Structures are given as C-alpha cells and as structure tokens.
mmCIF file of C-alpha atoms in Angstrom:
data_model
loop_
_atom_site.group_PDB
_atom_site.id
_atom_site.type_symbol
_atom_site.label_atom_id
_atom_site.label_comp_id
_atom_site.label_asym_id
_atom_site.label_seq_id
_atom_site.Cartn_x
_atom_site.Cartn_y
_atom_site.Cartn_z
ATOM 1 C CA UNK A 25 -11.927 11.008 107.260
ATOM 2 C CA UNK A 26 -15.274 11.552 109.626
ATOM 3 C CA UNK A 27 -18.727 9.315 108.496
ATOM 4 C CA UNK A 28 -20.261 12.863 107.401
ATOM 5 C CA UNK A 29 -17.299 13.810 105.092
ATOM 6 C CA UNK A 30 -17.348 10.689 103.786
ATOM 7 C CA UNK A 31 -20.849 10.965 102.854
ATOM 8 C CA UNK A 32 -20.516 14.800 101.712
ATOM 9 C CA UNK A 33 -17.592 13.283 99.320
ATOM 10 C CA UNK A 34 -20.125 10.535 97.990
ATOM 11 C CA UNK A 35 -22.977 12.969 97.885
ATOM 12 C CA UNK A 36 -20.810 15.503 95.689
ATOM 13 C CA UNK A 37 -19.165 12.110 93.193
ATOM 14 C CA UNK A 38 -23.272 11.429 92.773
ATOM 15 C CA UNK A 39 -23.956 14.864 91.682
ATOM 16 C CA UNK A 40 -21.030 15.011 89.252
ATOM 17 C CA UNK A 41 -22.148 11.974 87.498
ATOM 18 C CA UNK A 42 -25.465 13.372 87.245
ATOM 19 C CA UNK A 43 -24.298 16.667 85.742
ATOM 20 C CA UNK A 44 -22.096 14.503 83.625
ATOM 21 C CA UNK A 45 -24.864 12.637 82.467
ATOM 22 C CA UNK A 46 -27.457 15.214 81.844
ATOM 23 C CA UNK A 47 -24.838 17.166 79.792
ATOM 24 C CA UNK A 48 -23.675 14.003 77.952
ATOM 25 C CA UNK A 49 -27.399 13.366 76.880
ATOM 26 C CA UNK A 50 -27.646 17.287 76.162
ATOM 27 C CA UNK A 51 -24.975 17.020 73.711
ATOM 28 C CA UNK A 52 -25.693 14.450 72.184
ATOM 29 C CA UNK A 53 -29.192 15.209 71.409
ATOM 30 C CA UNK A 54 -28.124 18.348 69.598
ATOM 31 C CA UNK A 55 -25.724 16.247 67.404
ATOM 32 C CA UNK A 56 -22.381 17.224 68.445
ATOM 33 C CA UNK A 57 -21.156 13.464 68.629
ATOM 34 C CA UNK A 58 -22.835 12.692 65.219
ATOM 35 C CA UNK A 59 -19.687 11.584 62.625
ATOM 36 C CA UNK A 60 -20.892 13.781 59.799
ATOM 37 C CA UNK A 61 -21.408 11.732 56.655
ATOM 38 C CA UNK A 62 -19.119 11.887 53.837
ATOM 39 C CA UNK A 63 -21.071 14.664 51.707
ATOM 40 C CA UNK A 64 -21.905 13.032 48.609
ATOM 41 C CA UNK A 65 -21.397 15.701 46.157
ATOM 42 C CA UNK A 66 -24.627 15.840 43.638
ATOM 43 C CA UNK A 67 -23.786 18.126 40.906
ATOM 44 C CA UNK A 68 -27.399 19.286 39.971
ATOM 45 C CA UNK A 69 -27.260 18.774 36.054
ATOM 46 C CA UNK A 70 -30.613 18.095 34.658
ATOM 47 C CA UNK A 71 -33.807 19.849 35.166
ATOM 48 C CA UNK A 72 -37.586 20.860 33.934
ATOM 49 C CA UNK A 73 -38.209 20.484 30.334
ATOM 50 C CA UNK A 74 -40.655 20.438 27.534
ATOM 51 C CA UNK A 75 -39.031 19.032 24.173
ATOM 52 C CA UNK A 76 -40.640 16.340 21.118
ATOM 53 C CA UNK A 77 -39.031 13.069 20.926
ATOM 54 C CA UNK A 78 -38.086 11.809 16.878
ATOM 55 C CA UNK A 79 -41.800 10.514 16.986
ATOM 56 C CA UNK A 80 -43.399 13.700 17.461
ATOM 57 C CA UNK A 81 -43.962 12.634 21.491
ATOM 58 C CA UNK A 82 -43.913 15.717 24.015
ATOM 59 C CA UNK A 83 -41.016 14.880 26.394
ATOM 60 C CA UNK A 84 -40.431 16.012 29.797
ATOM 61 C CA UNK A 85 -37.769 15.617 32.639
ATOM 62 C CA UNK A 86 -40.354 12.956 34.190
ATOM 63 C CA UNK A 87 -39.865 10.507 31.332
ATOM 64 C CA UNK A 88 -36.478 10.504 31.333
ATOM 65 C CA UNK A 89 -35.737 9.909 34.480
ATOM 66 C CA UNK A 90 -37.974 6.171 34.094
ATOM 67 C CA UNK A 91 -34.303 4.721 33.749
ATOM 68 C CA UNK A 92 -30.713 5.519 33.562
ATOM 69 C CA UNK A 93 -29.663 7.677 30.170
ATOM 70 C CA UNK A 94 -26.531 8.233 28.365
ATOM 71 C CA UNK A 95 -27.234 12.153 26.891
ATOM 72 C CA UNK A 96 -25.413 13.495 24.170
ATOM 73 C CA UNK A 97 -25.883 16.734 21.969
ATOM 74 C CA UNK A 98 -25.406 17.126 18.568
ATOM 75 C CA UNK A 99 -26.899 17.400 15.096
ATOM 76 C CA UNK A 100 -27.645 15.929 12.221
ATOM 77 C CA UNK A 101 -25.754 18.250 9.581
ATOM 78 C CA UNK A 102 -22.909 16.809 11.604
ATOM 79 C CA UNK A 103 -20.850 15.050 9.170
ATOM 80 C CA UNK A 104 -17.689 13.512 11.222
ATOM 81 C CA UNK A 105 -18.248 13.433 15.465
ATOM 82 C CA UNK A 106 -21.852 12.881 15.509
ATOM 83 C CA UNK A 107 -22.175 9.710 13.574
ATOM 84 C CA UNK A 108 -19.091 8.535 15.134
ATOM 85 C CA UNK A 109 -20.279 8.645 18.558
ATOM 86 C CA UNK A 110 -23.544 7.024 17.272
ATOM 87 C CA UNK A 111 -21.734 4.531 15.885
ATOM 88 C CA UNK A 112 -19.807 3.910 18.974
ATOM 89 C CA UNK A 113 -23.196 4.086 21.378
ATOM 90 C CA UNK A 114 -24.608 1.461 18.855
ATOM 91 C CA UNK A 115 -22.110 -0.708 19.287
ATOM 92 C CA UNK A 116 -21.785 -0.502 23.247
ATOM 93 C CA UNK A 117 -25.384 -1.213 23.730
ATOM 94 C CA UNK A 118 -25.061 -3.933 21.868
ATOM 95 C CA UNK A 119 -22.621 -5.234 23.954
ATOM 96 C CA UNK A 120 -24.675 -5.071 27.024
ATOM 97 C CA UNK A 121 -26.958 -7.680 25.653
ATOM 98 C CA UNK A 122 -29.763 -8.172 27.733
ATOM 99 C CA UNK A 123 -28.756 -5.368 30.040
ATOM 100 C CA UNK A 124 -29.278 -3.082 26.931
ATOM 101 C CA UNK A 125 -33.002 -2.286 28.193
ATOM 102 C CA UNK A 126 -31.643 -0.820 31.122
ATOM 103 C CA UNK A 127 -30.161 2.569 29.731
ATOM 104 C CA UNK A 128 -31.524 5.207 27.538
ATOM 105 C CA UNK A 129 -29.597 6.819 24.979
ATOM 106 C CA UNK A 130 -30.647 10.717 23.860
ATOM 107 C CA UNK A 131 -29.361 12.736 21.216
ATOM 108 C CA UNK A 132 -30.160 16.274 22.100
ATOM 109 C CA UNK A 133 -30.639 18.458 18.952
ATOM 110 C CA UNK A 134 -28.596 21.501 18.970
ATOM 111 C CA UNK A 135 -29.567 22.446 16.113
ATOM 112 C CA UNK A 136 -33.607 23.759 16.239
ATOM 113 C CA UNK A 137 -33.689 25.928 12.608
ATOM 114 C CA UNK A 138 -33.059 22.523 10.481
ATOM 115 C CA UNK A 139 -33.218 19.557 13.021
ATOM 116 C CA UNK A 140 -36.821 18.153 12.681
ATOM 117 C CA UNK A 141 -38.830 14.939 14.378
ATOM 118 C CA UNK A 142 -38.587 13.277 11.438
ATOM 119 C CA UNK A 143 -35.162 14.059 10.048
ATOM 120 C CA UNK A 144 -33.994 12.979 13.197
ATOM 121 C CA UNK A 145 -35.911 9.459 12.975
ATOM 122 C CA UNK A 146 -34.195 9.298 9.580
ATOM 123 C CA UNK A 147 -31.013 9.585 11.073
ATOM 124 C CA UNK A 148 -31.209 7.766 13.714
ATOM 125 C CA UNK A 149 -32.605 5.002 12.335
ATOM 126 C CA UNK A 150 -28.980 4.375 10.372
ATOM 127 C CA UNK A 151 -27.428 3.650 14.055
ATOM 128 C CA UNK A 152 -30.355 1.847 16.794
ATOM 129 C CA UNK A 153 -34.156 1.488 17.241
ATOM 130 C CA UNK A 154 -33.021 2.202 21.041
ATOM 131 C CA UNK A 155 -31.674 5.440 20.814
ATOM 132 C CA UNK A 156 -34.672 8.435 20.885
ATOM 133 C CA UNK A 157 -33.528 12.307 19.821
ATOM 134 C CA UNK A 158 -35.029 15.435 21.536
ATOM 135 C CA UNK A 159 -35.636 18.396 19.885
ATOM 136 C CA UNK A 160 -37.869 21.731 19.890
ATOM 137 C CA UNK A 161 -38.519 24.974 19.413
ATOM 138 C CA UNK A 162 -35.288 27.651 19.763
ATOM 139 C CA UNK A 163 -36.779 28.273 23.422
ATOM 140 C CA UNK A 164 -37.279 24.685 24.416
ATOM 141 C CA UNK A 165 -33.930 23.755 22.934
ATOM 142 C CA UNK A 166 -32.441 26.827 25.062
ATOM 143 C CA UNK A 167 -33.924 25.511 28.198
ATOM 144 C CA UNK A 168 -32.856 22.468 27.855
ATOM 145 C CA UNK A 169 -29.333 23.463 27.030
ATOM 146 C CA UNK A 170 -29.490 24.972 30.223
ATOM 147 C CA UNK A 171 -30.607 22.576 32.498
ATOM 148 C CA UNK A 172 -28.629 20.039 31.375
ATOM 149 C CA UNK A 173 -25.149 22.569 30.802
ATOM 150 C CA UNK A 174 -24.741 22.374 27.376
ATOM 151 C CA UNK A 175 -22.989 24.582 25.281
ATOM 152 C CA UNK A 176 -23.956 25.189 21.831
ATOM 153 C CA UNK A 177 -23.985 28.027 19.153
ATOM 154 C CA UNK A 178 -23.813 28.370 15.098
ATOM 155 C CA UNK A 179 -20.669 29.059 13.379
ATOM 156 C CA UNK A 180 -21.368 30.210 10.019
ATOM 157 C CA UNK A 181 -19.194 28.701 7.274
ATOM 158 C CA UNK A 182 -17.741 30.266 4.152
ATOM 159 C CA UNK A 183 -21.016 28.700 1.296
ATOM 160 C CA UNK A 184 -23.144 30.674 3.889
ATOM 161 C CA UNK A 185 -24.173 27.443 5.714
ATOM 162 C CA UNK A 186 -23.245 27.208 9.192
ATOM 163 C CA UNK A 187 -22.027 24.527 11.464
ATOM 164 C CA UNK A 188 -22.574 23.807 15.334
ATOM 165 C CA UNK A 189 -20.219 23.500 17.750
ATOM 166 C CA UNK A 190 -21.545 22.108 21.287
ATOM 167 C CA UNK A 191 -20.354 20.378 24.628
ATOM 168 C CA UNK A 192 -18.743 17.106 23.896
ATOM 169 C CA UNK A 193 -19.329 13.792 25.646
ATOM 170 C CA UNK A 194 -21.534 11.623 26.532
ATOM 171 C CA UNK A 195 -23.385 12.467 30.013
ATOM 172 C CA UNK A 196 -24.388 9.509 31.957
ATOM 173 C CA UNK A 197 -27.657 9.513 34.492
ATOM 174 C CA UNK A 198 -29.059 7.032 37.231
ATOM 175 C CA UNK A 199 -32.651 6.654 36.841
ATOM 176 C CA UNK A 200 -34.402 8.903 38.689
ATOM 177 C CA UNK A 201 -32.054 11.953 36.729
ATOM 178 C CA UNK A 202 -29.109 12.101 39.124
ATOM 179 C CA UNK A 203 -26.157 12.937 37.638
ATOM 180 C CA UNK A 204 -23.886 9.937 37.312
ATOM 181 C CA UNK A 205 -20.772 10.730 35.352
ATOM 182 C CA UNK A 206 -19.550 11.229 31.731
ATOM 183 C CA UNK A 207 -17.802 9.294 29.010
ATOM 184 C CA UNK A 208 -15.434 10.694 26.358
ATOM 185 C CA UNK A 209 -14.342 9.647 22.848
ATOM 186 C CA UNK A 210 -10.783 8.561 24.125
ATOM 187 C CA UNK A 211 -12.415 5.938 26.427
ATOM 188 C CA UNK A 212 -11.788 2.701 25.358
ATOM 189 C CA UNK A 213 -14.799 0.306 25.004
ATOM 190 C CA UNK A 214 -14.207 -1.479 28.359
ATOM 191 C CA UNK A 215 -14.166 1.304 30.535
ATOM 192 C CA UNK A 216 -16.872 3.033 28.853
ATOM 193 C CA UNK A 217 -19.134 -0.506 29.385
ATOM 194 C CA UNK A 218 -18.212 -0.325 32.997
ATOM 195 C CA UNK A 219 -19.124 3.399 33.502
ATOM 196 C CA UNK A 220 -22.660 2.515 31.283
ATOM 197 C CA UNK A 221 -23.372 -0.598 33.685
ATOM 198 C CA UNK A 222 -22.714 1.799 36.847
ATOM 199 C CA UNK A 223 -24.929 4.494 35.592
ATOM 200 C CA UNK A 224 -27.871 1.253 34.897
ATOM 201 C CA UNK A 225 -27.496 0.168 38.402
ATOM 202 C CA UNK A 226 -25.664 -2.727 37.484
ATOM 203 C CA UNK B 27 13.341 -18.164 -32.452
ATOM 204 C CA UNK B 28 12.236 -21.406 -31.375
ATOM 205 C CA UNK B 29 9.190 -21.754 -29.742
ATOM 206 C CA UNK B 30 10.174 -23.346 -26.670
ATOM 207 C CA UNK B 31 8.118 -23.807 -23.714
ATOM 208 C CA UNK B 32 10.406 -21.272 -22.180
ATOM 209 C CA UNK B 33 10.092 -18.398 -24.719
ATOM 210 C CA UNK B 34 6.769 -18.576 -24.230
ATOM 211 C CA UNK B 35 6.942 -18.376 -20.822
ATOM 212 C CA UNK B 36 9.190 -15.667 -21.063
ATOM 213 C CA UNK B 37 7.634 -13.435 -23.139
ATOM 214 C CA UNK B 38 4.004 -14.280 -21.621
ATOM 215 C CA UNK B 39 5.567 -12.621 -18.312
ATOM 216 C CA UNK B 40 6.795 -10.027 -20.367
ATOM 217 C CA UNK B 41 4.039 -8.599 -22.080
ATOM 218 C CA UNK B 42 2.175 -9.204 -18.663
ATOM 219 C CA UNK B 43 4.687 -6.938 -16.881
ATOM 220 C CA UNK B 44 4.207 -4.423 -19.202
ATOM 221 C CA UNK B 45 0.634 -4.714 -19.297
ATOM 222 C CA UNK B 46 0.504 -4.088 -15.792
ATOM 223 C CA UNK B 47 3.268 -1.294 -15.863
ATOM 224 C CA UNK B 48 0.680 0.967 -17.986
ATOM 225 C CA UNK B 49 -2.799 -0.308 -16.547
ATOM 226 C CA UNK B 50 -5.119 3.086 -16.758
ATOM 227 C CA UNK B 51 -4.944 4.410 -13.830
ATOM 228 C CA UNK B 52 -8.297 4.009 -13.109
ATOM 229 C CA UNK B 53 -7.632 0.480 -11.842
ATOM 230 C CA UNK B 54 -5.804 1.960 -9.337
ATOM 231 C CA UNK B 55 -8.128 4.568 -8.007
ATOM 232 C CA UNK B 56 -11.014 2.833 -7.650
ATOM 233 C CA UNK B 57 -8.902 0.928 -4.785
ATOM 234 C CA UNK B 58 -9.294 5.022 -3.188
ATOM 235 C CA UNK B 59 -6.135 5.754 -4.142
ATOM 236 C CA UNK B 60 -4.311 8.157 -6.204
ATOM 237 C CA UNK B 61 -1.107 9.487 -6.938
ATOM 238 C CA UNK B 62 0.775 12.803 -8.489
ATOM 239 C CA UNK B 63 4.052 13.501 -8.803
ATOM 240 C CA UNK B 64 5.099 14.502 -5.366
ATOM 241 C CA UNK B 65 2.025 13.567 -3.771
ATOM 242 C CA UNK B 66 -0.060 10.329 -2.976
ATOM 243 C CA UNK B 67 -3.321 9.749 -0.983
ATOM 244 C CA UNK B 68 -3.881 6.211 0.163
ATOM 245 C CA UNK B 69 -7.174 4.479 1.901
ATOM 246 C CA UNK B 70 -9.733 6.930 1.181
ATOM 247 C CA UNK B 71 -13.327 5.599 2.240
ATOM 248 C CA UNK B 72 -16.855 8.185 2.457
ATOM 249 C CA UNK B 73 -19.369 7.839 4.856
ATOM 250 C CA UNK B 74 -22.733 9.081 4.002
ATOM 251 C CA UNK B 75 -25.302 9.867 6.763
ATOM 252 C CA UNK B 76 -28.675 9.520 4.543
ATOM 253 C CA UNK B 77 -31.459 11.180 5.054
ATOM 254 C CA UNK B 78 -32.332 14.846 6.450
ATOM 255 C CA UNK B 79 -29.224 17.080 5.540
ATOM 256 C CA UNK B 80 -26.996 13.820 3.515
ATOM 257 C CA UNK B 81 -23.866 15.069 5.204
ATOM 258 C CA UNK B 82 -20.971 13.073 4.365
ATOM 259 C CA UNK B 83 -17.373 12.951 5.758
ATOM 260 C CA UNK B 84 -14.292 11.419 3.179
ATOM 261 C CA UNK B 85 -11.187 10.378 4.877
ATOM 262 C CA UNK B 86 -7.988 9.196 3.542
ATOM 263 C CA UNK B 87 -3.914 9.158 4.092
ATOM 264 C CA UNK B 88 -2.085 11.937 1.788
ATOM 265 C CA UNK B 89 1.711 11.444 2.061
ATOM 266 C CA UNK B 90 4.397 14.006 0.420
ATOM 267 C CA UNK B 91 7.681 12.146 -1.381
ATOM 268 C CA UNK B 92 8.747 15.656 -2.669
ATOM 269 C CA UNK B 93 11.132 17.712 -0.500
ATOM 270 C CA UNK B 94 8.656 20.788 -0.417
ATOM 271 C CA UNK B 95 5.592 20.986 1.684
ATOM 272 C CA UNK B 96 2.335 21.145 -0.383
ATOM 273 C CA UNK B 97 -1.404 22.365 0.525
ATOM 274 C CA UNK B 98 -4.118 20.502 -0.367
ATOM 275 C CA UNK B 99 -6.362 23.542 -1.346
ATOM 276 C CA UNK B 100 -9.912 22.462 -2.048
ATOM 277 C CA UNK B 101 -11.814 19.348 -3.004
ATOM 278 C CA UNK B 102 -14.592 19.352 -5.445
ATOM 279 C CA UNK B 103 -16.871 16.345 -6.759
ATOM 280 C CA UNK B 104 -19.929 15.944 -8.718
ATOM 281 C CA UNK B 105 -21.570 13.550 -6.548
ATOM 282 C CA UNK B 106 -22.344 16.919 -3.313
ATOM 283 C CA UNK B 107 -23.497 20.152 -3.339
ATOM 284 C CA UNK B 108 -20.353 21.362 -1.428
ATOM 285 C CA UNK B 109 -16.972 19.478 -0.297
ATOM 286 C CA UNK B 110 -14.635 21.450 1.719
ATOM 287 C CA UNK B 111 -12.099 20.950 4.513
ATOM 288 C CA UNK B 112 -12.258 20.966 8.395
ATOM 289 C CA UNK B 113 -10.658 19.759 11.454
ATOM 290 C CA UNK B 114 -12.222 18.100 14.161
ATOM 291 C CA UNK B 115 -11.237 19.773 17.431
ATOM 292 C CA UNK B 116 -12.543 19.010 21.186
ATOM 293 C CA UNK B 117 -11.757 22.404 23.438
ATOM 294 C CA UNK B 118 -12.643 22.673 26.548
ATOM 295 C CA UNK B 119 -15.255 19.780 26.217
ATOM 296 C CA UNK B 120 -16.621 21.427 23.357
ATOM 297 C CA UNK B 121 -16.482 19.898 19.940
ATOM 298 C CA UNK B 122 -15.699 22.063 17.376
ATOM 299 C CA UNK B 123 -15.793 21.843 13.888
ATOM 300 C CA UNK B 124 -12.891 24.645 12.150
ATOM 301 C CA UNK B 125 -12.917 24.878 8.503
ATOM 302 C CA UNK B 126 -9.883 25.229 6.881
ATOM 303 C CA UNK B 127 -10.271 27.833 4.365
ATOM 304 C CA UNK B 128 -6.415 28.001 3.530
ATOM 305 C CA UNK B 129 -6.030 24.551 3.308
ATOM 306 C CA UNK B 130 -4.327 21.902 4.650
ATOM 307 C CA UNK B 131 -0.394 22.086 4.699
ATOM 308 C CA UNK B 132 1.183 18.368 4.041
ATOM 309 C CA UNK B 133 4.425 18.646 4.888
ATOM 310 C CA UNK B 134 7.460 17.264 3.245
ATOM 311 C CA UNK B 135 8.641 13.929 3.289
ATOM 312 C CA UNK B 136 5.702 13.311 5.921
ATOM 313 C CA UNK B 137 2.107 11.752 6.177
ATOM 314 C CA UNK B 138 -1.304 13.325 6.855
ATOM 315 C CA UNK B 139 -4.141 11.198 7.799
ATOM 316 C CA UNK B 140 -7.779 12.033 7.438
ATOM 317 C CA UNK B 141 -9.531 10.555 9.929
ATOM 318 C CA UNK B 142 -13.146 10.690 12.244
ATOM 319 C CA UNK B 143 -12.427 12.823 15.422
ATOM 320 C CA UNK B 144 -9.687 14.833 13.092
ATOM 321 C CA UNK B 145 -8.787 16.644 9.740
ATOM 322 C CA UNK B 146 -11.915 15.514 7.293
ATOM 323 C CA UNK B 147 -13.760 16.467 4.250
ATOM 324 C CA UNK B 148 -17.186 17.737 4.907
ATOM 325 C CA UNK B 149 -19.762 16.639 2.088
ATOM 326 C CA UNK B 150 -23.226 18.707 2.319
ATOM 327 C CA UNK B 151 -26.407 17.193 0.006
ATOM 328 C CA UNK B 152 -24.759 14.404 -1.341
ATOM 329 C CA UNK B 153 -26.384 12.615 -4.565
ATOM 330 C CA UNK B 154 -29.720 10.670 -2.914
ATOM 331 C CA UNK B 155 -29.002 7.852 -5.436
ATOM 332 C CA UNK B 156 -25.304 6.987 -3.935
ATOM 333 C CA UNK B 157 -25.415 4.597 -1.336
ATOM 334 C CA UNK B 158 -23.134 1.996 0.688
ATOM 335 C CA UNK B 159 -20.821 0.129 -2.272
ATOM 336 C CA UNK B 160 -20.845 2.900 -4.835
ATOM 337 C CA UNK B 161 -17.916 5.048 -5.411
ATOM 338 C CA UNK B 162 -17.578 8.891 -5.205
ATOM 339 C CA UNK B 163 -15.811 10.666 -7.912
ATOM 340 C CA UNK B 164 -13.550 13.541 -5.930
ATOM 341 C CA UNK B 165 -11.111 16.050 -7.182
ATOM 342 C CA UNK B 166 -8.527 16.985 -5.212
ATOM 343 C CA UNK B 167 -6.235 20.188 -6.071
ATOM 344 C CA UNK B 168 -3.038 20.741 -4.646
ATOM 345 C CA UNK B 169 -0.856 23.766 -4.475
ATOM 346 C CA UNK B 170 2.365 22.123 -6.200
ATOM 347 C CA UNK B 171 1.323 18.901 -7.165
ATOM 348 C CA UNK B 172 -1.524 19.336 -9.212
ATOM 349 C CA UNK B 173 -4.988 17.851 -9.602
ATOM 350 C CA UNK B 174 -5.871 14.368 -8.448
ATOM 351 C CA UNK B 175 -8.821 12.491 -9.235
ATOM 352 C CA UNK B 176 -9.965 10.283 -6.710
ATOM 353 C CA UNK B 177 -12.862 7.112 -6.715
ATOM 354 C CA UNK B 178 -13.960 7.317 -3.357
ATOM 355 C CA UNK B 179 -15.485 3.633 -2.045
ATOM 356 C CA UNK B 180 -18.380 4.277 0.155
ATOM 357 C CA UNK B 181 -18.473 2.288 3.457
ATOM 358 C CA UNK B 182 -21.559 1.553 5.632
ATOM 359 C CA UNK B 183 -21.945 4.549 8.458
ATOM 360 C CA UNK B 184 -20.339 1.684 11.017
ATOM 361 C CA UNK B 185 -17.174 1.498 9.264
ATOM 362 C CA UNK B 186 -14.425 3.309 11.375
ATOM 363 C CA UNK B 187 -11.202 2.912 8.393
ATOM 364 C CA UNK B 188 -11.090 2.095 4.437
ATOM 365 C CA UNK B 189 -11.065 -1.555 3.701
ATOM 366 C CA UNK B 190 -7.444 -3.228 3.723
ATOM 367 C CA UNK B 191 -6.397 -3.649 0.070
ATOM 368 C CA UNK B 192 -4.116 -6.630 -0.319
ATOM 369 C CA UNK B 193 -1.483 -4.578 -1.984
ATOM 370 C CA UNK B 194 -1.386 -1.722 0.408
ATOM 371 C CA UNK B 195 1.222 -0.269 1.797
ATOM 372 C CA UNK B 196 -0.195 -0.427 5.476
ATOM 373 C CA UNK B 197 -0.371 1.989 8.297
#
C-alpha cells in the first residue's frame, strides 16, 4: 500500500473511533447502559387520617409514622380473637425488652357506634400501657379503613346485638409509614419477634 | 370382730372409698368439669374482658361416650346478660365471628374442644362483681344428654388453657 492510502486508512480508523465514541457517550447519557434496579415493590397501605387516640388525643398519619407500628383492627365487644391477639402482642413486646420502645402497637376500632376513648383505655389497660387504640367518628373510622385496607362491617346476631367481622392480622410498618409486612395468629413467637425487630429497624 | 389394727384399717379405707364414690357432685365441678350420661365436658376456664362491653369467652373439652352424636343446644348462666355459641373463623384474612344458632353437633365416640381462635361461648355484660378467681355458674343443655351444670373457674385475660387439675385426664 502507497504513503497516501495508508494515511486515508488511518484517517478513516480515527474517524470511526470518534463516531464510536461520541455515540458511546450519547448512549450512555440517555441511560441505555444503566442496570435497572431491582424495583422494590412498595405496596402503598397507609394514608391521611384524622382519628382520637384512647386518651381523647387527635391522631393523624404524621404521628404514627414517629416509629415503626404493629396495626391491628378490632373491637372491644370482641370476646375470643381480640383479647387473644392482645394477649399475644403483650407478651411479644415484652420479649423485646429494651427494644420494646422501638415499635408501636394500634388497635384500630372497627367498631365506631359503641367503641369509645375511654372504653377503649379500659380495655386496653387489661393487656399494656404501650399499646394506644384509634377510634372516631363512622367517617373517620371509614377513612381510615380505607387507607390502611381494612375490611370491616356489622353482622347482626340473633338477641339483636351485632358482632364485627374485620381483616385479620397484624400489619407491620417501618417508621416513616412504609408498609413492612404482616404477622398472623399461626406464627409462632420466634418468627413473629423476628418480623417485629425487622419492621423496628433492628 | 376384733378390733385389730387391720380392721380398722380396713374398714377406715372402706368407708373412705365410699365416701368418695358419692361426693356431691359439686366437688367435682368446681374443678370445670361436669358429666351426664353420655356426655362429659372437661377443662372449662372463662375469660372476662372488664370494662366497656364485659364480653367474656368460656372454653372447655366436651367428649361423647354414647354411640349417638349429640348437640349442645344453648348455654345459659346467671352470672351474663346473654351466653350463646360461635365459631371463630379466619376467611380470606378476615376474622369472622359465626354464631351457631343450631348448635354444636358432638359427635359420637369423639371430642370437641372449645378453644380461643375456634368454637367458643360468647358472654355479653357479664356480672361487674365477678372477677379473676371466682367461678361462673353455666348451664349447658344438650339434645340427648340432658342438662349440665357447670362451675366455670375464671382465669386472668393472659391465660391461654384451664389450669391442669392433678386428676385430669389430659389432652
């Protein structure tokens, strides 16, 4: 090969580098070698809410997401799940020991037409000073319900009372409100511990 | 007869064996038990949640020795303003509460346990003035077998099962 081709060749390798480059740096500032990241799925349970703590407090979404909560609904004419799980939740905060402090349990009134502040500090006061209940008017119990997905509704009984029935479980949260996970009554203590100290951040 | 160390002996364990044959059966219900002919309900215990609506929940074993089924039909006791049957039920993540307005069948020859998270008596308004270590008075009526009267021991809300009696039969 002549001196010019030789030079024409070099010339034309130069350019195609160049073109390589500049579309190599084109690319990649529009993302398409970015490894997407694995989509961490956040199920958006939880929302805006106005409801009075067993103290008579006003409660909203803000204050509960100051630390990680363990949310469960019930009521207190509940004669058979609702104490049990109390009873339970008692007992596995109390075997978190110091980490106790760290997670907030809620009871979540279903039941607005007989549920009151201070029948629900009576009640709970038979299972933990920790534990707070949330309840409100039929509208603010409604909201809640649906922010938070939980089912509930009255099923009359033959003595013309009526009974609740309403989502099961216990719904764990990290602080800040996002949605960690849930726990269910055929759990056994040391899983549900380990699923408590995930949801604390510990 | 000669009054010999053993006579005495003999006749001491006699009249004690008899004694104990036809003890009222009182003594033996106010371990929570109670039995009929063809039926017999072991390890009852009530838990009462105070305050608010005094709901209550009574639990026990019911076993069948006859070779029909029975149905325990209703409960009644002084001591609530209403007893009356349900089943504990999760569906669909939803717990559910069914009452059991026909009863609950006991099959023969078989065992039935009343338990939290299952089959249960609901109390509603329970007497304010009974409390952890008294005992609940409870009738039970069955289809076949007849009415039983029960003593009911009531446990502290963190009990999960009656107190072991020493001369139960176990689970």
């Amino acid at each position: 090969m002549g001196t010019r081709n030789l030079r024409q060749l070099r010339l034309a390798l130069w350019v195609a580098v160049a073109v390589a480059l500049t579309v190599t740096a084109w690319l990649s500032i529009h993302g398409v070698f970015d490894i997407p990241e694995p989509s961490r799925e956040t199920i958006a349970i939880g929302g805006p809410f106005t409801m009075v703590d067993h103290t008579g407090r006003t409660v909203t979404e803000k204050d509960l997401h100051q630390k990680a909560m363990a949310l469960f609904a019930g009521f207190t004419y509940c004669p058979d799940v609702c104490p049990t799980t109390l009873t339970r939740l008692a007992s596995l905060v109390e075997q978190l020991g110091d980490d106790a402090d760290k997670i907030q349990v809620v009871l979540f009134s279903v039941d607005p037409d007989r549920d009151t502040p201070e029948s629900l500090k009576t009640y709970l006061s038979n299972f933990s000073d920790r534990f707070i209940a949330l309840s409100g008017t039929t509208q603010q119990t409604a909201d809640f319900a649906k922010a938070y997905r939980i089912f509930y509704e009255k099923v009359p009984q033959e003595n013309g009372d009526y009974t609740m029935n309403h989502t099961a479980g216990v719904f764990l949260f990290r602080k800040g409100g996002e949605f960690q996970g849930t726990v269910d009554a055929h759990e056994n203590d040391e899983v549900a511990l380990r699923k408590l100290r995930m949801a604390a951040g510990l | 007869m000669r009054m010999t160390a053993r006579t005495t002996f003999t006749a001491t364990l006699t009249a004690l064996t008899l004694m104990w044959s036809v003890r009222p059966s009182w003594a033996q219900e106010e371990s929570g038990a109670g039995k009929l002919d063809g039926v017999e309900i072991t390890g009852a215990w009530a838990r009462i949640v105070p305050g608010g609506a005094r709901t209550g929940a009574v639990y026990f074993t019911l076993r069948t020795g006859s070779e029909t089924d029975d149905v325990l039909l209703e409960v009644r006791t002084p001591a609530a303003q209403s007893a009356s049957l349900h089943e504990s039920t999760t569906k669909d993540g939803v717990a559910q509460m069914e009452e059991l307005p026909e009863g609950l069948t006991v099959p023969a020859q078989n065992e039935v346990v009343l338990k939290p998270g299952a089959a249960h008596i609901m109390l509603v308004g329970v007497t304010p003035t009974l409390k952890v270590g008294d005992v609940l008075p409870l009738q039970i009526a069955f289809r076949q077998a007849g009415t039983l009267d029960l003593q009911v021991p009531v446990l502290p809300l963190g009990a999960t099962g009656p107190v072991k009696q020493h001369h139960n039969h176990g689970n």
